[in-house]
Coordinates of C-alpha atoms and ligand atoms in Angstrom, one line a residue:
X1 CA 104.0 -106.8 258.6
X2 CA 107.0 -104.9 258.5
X3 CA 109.6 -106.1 255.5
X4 CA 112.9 -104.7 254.0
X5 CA 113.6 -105.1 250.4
X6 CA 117.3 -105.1 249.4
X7 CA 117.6 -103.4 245.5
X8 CA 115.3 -101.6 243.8
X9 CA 115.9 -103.2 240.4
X10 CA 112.8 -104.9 238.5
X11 CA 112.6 -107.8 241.3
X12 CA 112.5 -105.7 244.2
X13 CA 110.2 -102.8 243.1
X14 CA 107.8 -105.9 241.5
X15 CA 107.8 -107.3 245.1
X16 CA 106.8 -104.0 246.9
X17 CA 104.1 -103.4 245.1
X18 CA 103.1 -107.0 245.2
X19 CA 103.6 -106.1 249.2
X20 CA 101.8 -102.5 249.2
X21 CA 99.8 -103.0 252.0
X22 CA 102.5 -103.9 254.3
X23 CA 105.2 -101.4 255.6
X24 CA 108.0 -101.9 253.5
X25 CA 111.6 -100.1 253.3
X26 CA 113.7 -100.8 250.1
X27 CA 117.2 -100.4 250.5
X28 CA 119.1 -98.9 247.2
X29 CA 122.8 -99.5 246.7
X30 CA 123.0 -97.1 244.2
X31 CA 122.0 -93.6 243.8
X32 CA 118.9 -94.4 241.6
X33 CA 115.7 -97.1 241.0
X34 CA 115.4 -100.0 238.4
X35 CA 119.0 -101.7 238.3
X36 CA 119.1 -103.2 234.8
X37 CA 116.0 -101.1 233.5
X38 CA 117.4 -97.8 233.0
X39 CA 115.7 -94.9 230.4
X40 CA 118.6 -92.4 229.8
X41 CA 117.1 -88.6 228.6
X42 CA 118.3 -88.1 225.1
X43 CA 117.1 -84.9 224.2
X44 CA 114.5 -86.8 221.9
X45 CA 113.0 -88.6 224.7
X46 CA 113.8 -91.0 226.8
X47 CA 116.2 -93.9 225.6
X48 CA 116.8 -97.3 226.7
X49 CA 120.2 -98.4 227.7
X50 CA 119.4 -102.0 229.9
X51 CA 116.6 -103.8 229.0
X52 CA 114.5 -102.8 225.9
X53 CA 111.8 -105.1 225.5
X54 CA 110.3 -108.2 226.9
X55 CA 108.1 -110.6 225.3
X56 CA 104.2 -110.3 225.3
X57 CA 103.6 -114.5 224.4
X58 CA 102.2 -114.7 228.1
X59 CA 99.4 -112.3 229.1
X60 CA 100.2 -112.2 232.5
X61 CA 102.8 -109.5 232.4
X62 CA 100.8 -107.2 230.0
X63 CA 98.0 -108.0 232.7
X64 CA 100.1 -106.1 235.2
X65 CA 101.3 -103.5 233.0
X66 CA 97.7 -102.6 232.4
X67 CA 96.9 -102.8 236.0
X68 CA 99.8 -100.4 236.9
X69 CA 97.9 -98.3 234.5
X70 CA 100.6 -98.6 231.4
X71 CA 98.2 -100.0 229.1
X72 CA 98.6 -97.0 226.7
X73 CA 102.3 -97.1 226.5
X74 CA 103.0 -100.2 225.6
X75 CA 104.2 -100.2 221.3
X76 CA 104.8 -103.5 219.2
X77 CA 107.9 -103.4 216.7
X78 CA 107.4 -102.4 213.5
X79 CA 107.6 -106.5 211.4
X80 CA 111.2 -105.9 209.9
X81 CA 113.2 -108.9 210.0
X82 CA 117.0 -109.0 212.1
X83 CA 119.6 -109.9 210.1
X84 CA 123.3 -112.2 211.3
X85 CA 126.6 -111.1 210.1
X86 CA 128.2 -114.1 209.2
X87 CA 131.7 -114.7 206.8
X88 CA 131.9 -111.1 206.1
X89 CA 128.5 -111.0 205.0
X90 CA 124.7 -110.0 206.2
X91 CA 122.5 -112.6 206.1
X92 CA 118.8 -113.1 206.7
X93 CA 118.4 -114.2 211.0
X94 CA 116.8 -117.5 209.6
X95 CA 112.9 -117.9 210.4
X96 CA 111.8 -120.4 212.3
X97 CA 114.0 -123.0 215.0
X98 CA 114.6 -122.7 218.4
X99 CA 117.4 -119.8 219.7
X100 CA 118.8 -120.6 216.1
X101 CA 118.8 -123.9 216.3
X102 CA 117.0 -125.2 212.8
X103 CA 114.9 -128.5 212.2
X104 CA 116.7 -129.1 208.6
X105 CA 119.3 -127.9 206.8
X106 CA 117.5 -125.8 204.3
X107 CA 116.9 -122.3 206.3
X108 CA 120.6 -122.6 207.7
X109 CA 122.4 -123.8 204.7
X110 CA 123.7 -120.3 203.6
X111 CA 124.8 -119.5 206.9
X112 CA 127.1 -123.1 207.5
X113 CA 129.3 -125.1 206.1
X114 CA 128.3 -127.8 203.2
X115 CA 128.9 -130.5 206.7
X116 CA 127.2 -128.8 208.9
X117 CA 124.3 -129.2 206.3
X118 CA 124.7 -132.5 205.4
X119 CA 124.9 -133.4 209.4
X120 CA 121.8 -131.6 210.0
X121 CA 120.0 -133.4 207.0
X122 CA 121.2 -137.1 208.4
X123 CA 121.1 -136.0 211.6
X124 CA 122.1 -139.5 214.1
X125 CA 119.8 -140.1 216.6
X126 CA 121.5 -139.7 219.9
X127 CA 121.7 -140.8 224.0
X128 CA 119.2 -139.0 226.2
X129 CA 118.7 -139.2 229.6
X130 CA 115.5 -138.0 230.5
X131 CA 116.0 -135.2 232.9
X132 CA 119.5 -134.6 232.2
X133 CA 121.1 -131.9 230.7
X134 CA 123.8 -130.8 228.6
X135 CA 125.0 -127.3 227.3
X136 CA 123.2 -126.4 224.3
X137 CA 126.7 -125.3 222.3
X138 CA 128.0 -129.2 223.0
X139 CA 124.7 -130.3 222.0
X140 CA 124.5 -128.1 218.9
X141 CA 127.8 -129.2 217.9
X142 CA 127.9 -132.9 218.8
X143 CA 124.5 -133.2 216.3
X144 CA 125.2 -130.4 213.8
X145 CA 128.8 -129.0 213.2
X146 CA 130.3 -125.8 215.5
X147 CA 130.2 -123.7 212.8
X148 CA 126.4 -123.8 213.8
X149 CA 127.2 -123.0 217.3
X150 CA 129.5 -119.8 216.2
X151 CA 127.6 -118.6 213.4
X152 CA 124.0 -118.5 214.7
X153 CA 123.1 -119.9 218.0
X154 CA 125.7 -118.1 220.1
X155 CA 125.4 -115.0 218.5
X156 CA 121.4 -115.5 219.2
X157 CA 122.4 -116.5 222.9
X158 CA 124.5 -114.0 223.5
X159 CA 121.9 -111.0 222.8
X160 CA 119.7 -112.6 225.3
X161 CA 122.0 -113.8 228.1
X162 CA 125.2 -112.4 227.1
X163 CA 126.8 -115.7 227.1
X164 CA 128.1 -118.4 224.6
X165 CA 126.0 -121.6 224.1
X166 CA 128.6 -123.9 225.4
X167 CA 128.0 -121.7 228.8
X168 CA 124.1 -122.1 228.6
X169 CA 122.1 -125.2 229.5
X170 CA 120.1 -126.4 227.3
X171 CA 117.1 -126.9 230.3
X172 CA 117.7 -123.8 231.6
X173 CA 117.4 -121.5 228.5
X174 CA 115.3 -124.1 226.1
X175 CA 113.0 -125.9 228.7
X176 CA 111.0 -126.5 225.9
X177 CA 113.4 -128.3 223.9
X178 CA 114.2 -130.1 227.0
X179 CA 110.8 -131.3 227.5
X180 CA 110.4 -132.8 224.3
X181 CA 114.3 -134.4 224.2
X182 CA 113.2 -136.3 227.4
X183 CA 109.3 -137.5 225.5
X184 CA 111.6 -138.4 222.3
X185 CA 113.8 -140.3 224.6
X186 CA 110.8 -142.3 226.4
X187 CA 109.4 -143.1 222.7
X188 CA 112.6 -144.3 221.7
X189 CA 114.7 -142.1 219.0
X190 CA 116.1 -138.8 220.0
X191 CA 117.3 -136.3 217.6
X192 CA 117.8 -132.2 217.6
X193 CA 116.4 -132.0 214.4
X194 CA 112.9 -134.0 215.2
X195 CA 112.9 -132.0 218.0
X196 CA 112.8 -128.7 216.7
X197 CA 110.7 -129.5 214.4
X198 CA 107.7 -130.7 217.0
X199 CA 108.0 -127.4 218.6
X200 CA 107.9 -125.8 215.4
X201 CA 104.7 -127.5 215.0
X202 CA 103.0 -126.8 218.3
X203 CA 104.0 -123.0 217.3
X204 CA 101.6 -123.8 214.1
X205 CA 98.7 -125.2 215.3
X206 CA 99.0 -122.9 218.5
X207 CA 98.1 -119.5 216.3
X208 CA 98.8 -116.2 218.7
X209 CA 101.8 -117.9 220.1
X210 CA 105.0 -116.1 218.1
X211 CA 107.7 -114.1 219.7
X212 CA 105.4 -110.8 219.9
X213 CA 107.5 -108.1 221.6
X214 CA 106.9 -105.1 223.0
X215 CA 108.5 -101.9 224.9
X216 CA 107.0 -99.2 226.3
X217 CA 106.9 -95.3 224.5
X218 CA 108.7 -93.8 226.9
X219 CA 111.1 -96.4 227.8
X220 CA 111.5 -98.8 230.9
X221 CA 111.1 -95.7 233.8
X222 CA 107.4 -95.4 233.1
X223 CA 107.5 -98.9 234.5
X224 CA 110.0 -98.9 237.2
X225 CA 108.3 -95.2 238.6
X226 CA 105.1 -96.2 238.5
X227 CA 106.1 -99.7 240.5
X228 CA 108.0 -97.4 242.9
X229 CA 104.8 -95.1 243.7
X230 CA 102.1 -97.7 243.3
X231 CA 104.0 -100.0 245.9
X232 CA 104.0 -96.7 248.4
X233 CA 107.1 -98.0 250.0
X234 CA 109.6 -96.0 251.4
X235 CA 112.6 -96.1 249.2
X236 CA 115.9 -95.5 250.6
X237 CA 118.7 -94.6 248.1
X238 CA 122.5 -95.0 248.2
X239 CA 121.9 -97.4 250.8
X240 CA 124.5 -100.4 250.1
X241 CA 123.4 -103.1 252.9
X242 CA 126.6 -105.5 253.3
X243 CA 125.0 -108.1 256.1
X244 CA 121.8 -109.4 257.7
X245 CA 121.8 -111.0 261.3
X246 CA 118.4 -112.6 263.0
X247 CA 117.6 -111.4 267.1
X248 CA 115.8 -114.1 267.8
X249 CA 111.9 -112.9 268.8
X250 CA 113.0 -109.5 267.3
X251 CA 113.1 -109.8 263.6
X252 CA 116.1 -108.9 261.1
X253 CA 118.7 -106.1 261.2
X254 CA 120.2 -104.5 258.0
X255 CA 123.7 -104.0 258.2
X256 CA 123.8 -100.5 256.3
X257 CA 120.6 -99.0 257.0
X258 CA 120.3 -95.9 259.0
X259 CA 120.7 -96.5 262.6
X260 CA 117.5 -95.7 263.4
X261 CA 116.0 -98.4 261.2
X262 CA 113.5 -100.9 263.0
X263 CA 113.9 -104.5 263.0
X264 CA 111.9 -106.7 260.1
X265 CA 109.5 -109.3 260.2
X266 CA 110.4 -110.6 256.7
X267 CA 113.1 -110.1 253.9
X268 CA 112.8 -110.4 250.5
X269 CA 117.0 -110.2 249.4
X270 CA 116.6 -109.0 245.5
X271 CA 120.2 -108.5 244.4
X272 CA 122.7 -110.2 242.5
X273 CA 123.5 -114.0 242.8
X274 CA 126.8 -113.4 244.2
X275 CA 125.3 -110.3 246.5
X276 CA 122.5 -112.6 247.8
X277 CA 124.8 -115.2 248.4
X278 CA 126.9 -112.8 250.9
X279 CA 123.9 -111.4 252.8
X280 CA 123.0 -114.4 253.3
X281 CA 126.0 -115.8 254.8
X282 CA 125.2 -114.8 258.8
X283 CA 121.6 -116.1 258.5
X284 CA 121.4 -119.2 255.9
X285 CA 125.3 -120.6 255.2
X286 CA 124.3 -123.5 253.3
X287 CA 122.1 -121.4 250.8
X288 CA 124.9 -119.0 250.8
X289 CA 127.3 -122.2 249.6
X290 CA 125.0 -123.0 247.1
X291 CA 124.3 -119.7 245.3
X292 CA 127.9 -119.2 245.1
X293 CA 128.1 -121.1 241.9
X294 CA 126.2 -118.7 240.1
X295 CA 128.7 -116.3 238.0
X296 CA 127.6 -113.2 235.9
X297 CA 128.3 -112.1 232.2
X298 CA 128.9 -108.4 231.5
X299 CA 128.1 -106.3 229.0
X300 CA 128.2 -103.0 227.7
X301 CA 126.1 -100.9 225.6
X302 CA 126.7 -98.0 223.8
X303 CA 123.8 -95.6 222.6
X304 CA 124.1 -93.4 219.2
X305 CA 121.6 -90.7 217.8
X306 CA 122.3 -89.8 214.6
X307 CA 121.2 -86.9 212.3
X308 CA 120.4 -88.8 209.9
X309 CA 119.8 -92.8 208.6
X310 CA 121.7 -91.8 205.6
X311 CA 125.0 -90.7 205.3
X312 CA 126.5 -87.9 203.1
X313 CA 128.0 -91.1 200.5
X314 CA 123.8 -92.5 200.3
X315 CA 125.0 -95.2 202.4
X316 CA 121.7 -95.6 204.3
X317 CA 121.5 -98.1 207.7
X318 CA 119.8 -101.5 206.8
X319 CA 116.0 -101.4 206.9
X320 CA 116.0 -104.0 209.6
X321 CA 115.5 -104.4 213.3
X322 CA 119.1 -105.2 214.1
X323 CA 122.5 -107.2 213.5
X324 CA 123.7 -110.2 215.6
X325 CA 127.8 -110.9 214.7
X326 CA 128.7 -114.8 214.5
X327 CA 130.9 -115.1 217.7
X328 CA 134.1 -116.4 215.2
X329 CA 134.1 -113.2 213.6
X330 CA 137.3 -112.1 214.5
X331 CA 137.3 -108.4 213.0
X332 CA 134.1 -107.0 214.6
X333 CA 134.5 -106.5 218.3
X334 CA 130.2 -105.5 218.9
X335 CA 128.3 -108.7 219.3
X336 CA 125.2 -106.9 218.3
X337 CA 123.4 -104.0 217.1
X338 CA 120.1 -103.1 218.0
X339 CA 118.5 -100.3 214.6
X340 CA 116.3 -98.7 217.4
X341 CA 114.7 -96.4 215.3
X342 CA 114.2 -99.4 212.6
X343 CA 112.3 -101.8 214.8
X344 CA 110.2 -99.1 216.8
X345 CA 108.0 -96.8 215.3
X346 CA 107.8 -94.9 218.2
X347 CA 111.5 -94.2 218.2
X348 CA 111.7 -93.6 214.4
X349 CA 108.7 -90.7 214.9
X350 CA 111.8 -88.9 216.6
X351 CA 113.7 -88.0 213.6
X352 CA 117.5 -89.6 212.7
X353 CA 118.6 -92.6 213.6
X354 CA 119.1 -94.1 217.2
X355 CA 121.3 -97.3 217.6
X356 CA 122.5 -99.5 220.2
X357 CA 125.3 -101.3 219.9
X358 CA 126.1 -104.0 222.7
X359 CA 129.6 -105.8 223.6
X360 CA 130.9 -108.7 226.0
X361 CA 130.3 -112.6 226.6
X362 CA 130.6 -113.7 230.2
X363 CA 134.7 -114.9 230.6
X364 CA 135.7 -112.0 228.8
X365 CA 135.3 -109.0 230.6
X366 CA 137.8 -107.0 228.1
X367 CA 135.7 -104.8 225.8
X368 CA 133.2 -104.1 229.1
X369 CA 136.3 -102.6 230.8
X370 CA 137.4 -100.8 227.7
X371 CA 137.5 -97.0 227.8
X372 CA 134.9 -95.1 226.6
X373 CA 136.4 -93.7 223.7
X374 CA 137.6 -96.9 222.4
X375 CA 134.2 -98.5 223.0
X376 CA 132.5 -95.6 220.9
X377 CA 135.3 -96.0 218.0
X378 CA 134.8 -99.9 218.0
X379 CA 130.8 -99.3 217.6
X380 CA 131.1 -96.8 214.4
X381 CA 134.0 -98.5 213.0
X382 CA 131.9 -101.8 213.3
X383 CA 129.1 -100.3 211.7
X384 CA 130.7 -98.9 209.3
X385 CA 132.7 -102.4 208.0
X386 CA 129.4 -104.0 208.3
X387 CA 126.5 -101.8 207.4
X388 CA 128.7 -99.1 205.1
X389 CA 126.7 -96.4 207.2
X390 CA 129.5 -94.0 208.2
X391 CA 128.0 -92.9 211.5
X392 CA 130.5 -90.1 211.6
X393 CA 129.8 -89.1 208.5
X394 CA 126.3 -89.0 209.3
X395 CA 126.5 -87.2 212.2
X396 CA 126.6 -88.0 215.6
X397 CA 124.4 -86.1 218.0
X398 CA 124.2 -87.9 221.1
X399 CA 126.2 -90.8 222.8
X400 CA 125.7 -92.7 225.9
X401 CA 127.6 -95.7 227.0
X402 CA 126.7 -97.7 230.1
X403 CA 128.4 -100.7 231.4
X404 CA 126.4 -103.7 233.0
X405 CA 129.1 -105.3 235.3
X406 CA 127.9 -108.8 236.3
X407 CA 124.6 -107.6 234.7
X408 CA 123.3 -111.1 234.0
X409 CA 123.2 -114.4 236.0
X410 CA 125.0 -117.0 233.6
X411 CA 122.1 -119.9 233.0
X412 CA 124.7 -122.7 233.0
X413 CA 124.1 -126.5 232.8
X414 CA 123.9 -126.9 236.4
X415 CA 122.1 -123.3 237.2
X416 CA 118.0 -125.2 238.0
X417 CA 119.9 -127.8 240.5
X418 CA 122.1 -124.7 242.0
X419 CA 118.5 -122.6 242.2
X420 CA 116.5 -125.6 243.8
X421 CA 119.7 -126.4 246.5
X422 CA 119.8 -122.9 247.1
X423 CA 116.1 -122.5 247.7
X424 CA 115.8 -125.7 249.7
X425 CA 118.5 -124.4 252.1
X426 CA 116.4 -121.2 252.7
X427 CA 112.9 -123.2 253.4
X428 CA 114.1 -123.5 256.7
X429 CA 115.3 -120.0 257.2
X430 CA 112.2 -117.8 258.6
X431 CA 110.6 -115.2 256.5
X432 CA 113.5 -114.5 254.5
X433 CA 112.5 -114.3 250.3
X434 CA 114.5 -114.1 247.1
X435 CA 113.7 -112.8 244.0
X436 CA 115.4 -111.8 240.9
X437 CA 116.8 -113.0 237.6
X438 CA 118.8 -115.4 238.7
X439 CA 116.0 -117.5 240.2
X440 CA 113.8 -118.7 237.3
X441 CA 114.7 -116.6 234.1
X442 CA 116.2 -113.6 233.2
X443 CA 113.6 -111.8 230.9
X444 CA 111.1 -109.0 232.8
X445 CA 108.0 -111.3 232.3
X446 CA 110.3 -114.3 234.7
X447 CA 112.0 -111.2 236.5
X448 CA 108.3 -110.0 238.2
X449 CA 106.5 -113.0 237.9
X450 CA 109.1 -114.6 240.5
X451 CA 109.2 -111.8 242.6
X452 CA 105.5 -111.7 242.8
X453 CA 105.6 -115.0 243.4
X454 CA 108.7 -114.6 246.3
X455 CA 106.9 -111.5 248.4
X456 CA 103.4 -113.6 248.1
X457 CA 104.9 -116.4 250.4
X458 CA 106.9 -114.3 252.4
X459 CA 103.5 -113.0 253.6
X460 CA 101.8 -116.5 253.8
X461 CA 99.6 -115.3 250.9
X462 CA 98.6 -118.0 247.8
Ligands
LIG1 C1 122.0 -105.0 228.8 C2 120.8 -105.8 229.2 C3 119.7 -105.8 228.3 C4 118.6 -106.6 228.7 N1 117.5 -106.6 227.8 C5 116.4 -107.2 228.1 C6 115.2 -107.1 227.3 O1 115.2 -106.4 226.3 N2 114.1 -107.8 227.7 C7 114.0 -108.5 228.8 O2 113.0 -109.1 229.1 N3 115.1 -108.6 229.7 C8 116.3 -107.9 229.3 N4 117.3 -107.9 230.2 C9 117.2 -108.6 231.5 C10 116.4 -107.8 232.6 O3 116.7 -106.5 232.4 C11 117.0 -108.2 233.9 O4 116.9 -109.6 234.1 C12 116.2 -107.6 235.1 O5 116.0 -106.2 234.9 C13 116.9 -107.9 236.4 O6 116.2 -107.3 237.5 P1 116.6 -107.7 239.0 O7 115.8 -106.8 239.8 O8 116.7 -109.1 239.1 O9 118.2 -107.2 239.1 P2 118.8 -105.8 239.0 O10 118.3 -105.0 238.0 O11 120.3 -106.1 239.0 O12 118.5 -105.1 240.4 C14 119.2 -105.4 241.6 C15 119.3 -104.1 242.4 O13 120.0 -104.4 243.6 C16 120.9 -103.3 243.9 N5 121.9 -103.8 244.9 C17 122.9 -104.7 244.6 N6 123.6 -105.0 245.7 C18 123.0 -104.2 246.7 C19 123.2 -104.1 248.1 N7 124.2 -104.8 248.7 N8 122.4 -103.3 248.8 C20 121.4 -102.6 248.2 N9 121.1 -102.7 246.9 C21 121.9 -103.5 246.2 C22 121.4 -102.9 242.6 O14 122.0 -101.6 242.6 C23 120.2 -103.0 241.7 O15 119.5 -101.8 241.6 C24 118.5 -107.2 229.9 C25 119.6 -107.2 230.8 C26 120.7 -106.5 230.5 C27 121.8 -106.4 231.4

């Protein structure tokens, strides 16, 4: 079968090698492979500037890491603990909950206001509709207090999905929790706090089943190159397709490719929401409609190596994995730092310090469109107010800042209903596929699963 792939981020690639023994072309808006995974050459080694990590908990994907033969490359974290900076002040991430949302007051009590605590300890039982939804910030702070919101879930949001709670839904980012609102509400009684608290439980009598990350040594290329070769497609960069039309009998024509291109039996469309949405216009309007809804949060990161984890003062950077800011602190403009060198081994064996510190919530686009040198003097002067590390001071060999316009899909209270409209409109629309984060979940375990999943049935394969 012959089949195009639009984008060569982690969906697409995932579906061509899920598709290698078809003849697939992949069409490449931009000049290079991997979208949101992208290993930038520090003169250490390579370094991480999208995605860093991705969760082990489910074997499948470190079943197809190992198949694409990167068994050896994967690396856990070295154990240290992330810390919150909250009121002017670092505080322990608390242990335990769900995206930061605790079972009782005790673990959070530092981090809140005396209400907040007492709310959480006599937490009301409240209305649940089983199968409804809500965002979890209005949730959070209908049962607990905002300051709960602002100090710890956003901030632990907002490093995953780049967004606040209130623009999250709670189904969407915390099935789980979801799931067990709805059982609670069949039984009777619903509350947050009981909640939590069963899924804490299932985490304890289900040993193995943590939050075990990993990353690979050298970085997310050794992922996105080996997909690219194993998948033996041909893969066509700097080639921005802007429309698809059907020839009935024929097949599909990309609006971009080289004029020579052939027509396609099948499509698999792994862009953007809001990209999908327009190629899709000529072939599938009503899925087109629907996908519309779906906005993106950006971001920006800004990469540091430093000589040295000390500066010339003895100020040394924390010993821990990294620093999420409470989204109502008003004098810090990073919403996160990532101690690279703290939380992987493999990164510390390089010598110095490396450190990533990220900015922007979806709605405000501000610091992401910041110039470079501002962004740069936010990060150190951040980390300085915070940590005490004088990054300058220290020395600063190497910098790299990349901005992630639109770079995540926002997960919104009404995102699974938008997904399901969007794919029921396309059931009817002939070999056509989509796949990427937008579809079912944003981490790279969701991200190739899905696609997998997408090119599978675009082939008529189980
Ligand atoms: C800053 C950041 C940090 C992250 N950290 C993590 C993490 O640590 N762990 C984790 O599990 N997940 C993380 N994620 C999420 C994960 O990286 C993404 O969900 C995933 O990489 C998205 O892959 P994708 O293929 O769906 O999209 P993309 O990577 O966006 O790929 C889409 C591709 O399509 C191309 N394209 C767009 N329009 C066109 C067009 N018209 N024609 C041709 N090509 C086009 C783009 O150039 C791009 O290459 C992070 C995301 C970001 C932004």
């Amino acid at each position: 079968m012959r089949i195009a792939i639009v984008g060569a981020g982690l969906a697409g690639l995932s579906a061509a090698y899920e598709l290698r023994e078809h003849d697939v072309d992949v069409y490449e808006g931009s000049g290079r492979i991997g979208g949101k995974l992208y290993s930038v050459a520090f003169n250490d080694g390579p370094t991480d500037m999208g995605a860093e990590a991705f969760l082990a908990r489910n074997a499948e994907a470190v079943e197809f890491f190992t198949e694409l033969g990167l068994g050896d490359s994967l690396v856990a974290p070295s154990g240290l603990r992330p810390l919150l900076y909250v009121d002017d002040k670092l505080q322990a991430l608390p242990t335990g909950g769900m995206m930061g949302i605790p079972s009782s007051a005790e673990k959070i009590a530092a981090l809140v206001s005396a209400e907040s605590a007492r709310h959480i300890a006599n937490e009301e039982p409240f209305e649940w509709t089983p199968g409804g939804d809500v965002s979890v910030g209005a949730l959070v702070r209908q049962q607990y207090g905002a300051d709960v919101v602002e100090h710890v879930v956003s901030a632990l949001l907002g490093g995953v999905y780049s967004c606040t709670a209130d623009d999250l839904g709670l189904r969407a980012t915390i099935p789980g929790l979801a799931r067990v609102l709805d059982e609670q509400a069949a039984q009777g009684s619903v509350t947050l706090s009981g909640a939590v608290k069963v899924l804490e439980q299932s985490r304890v009598s289900t040993p193995g089943k943590g939050a075990p990350f990993r990353a690979f040594r050298g970085g997310y290329a050794e992922v996105y190159e080996a997909l690219a070769e194993k998948s033996g497609a041909d893969i066509h960069l700097d080639s921005f397709i802007s429309g698809i039309s059907h020839r009935p009998g024929e097949g599909y024509v990309l609006k971009g490719a080289p004029a020579d291109a052939p027509l396609y039996e099948g499509v698999v469309l792994a862009t953007p929401a809001p990209t999908t949405a327009r190629l899709m216009a000529g072939i599938a309007p009503q899925a087109t409609e629907a996908l519309r809804e779906v906005k993106l949060a950006s971001s920006a990161v800004v990469g540091f190596k430093f000589d040295s984890d000390v500066d010339p003062e003895g100020n040394e950077l924390p010993q821990n994995t990294g620093i999420l800011v409470a989204t109502d602190q008003e004098d810090v403009h990073a919403k996160a730092f990532t101690l690279s060198s703290r939380k992987w081994p493999h990164l510390a064996e390089r010598g110095g310090a490396l450190v990533r510190a990220s900015f922007g919530r979806f709605g405000d686009d501000a610091l992401v469109r910041a110039d470079e040198e501002t962004l740069v003097d936010y990060a150190l002067d951040d980390l300085a107010h915070i940590t005490g590390f004088d990054g300058r001071a220290a020395g600063v060999s190497e910098i790299f800042t990349q901005r992630w316009f639109g770079g995540l899909p926002r997960y919104d209270e009404h995102h699974l209903e938008t997904v399901s409209s969007v794919l029921g409109a396309l059931a009817d629309v002939p070999s056509i596929a989509v796949a990427g984060s937008w579809v079912n979940g944003v981490g790279v375990p969701a991200v190739i699963a899905q696609a997998r999943e997408a090119a599978r049935r675009l082939i008529g394969a189980k």
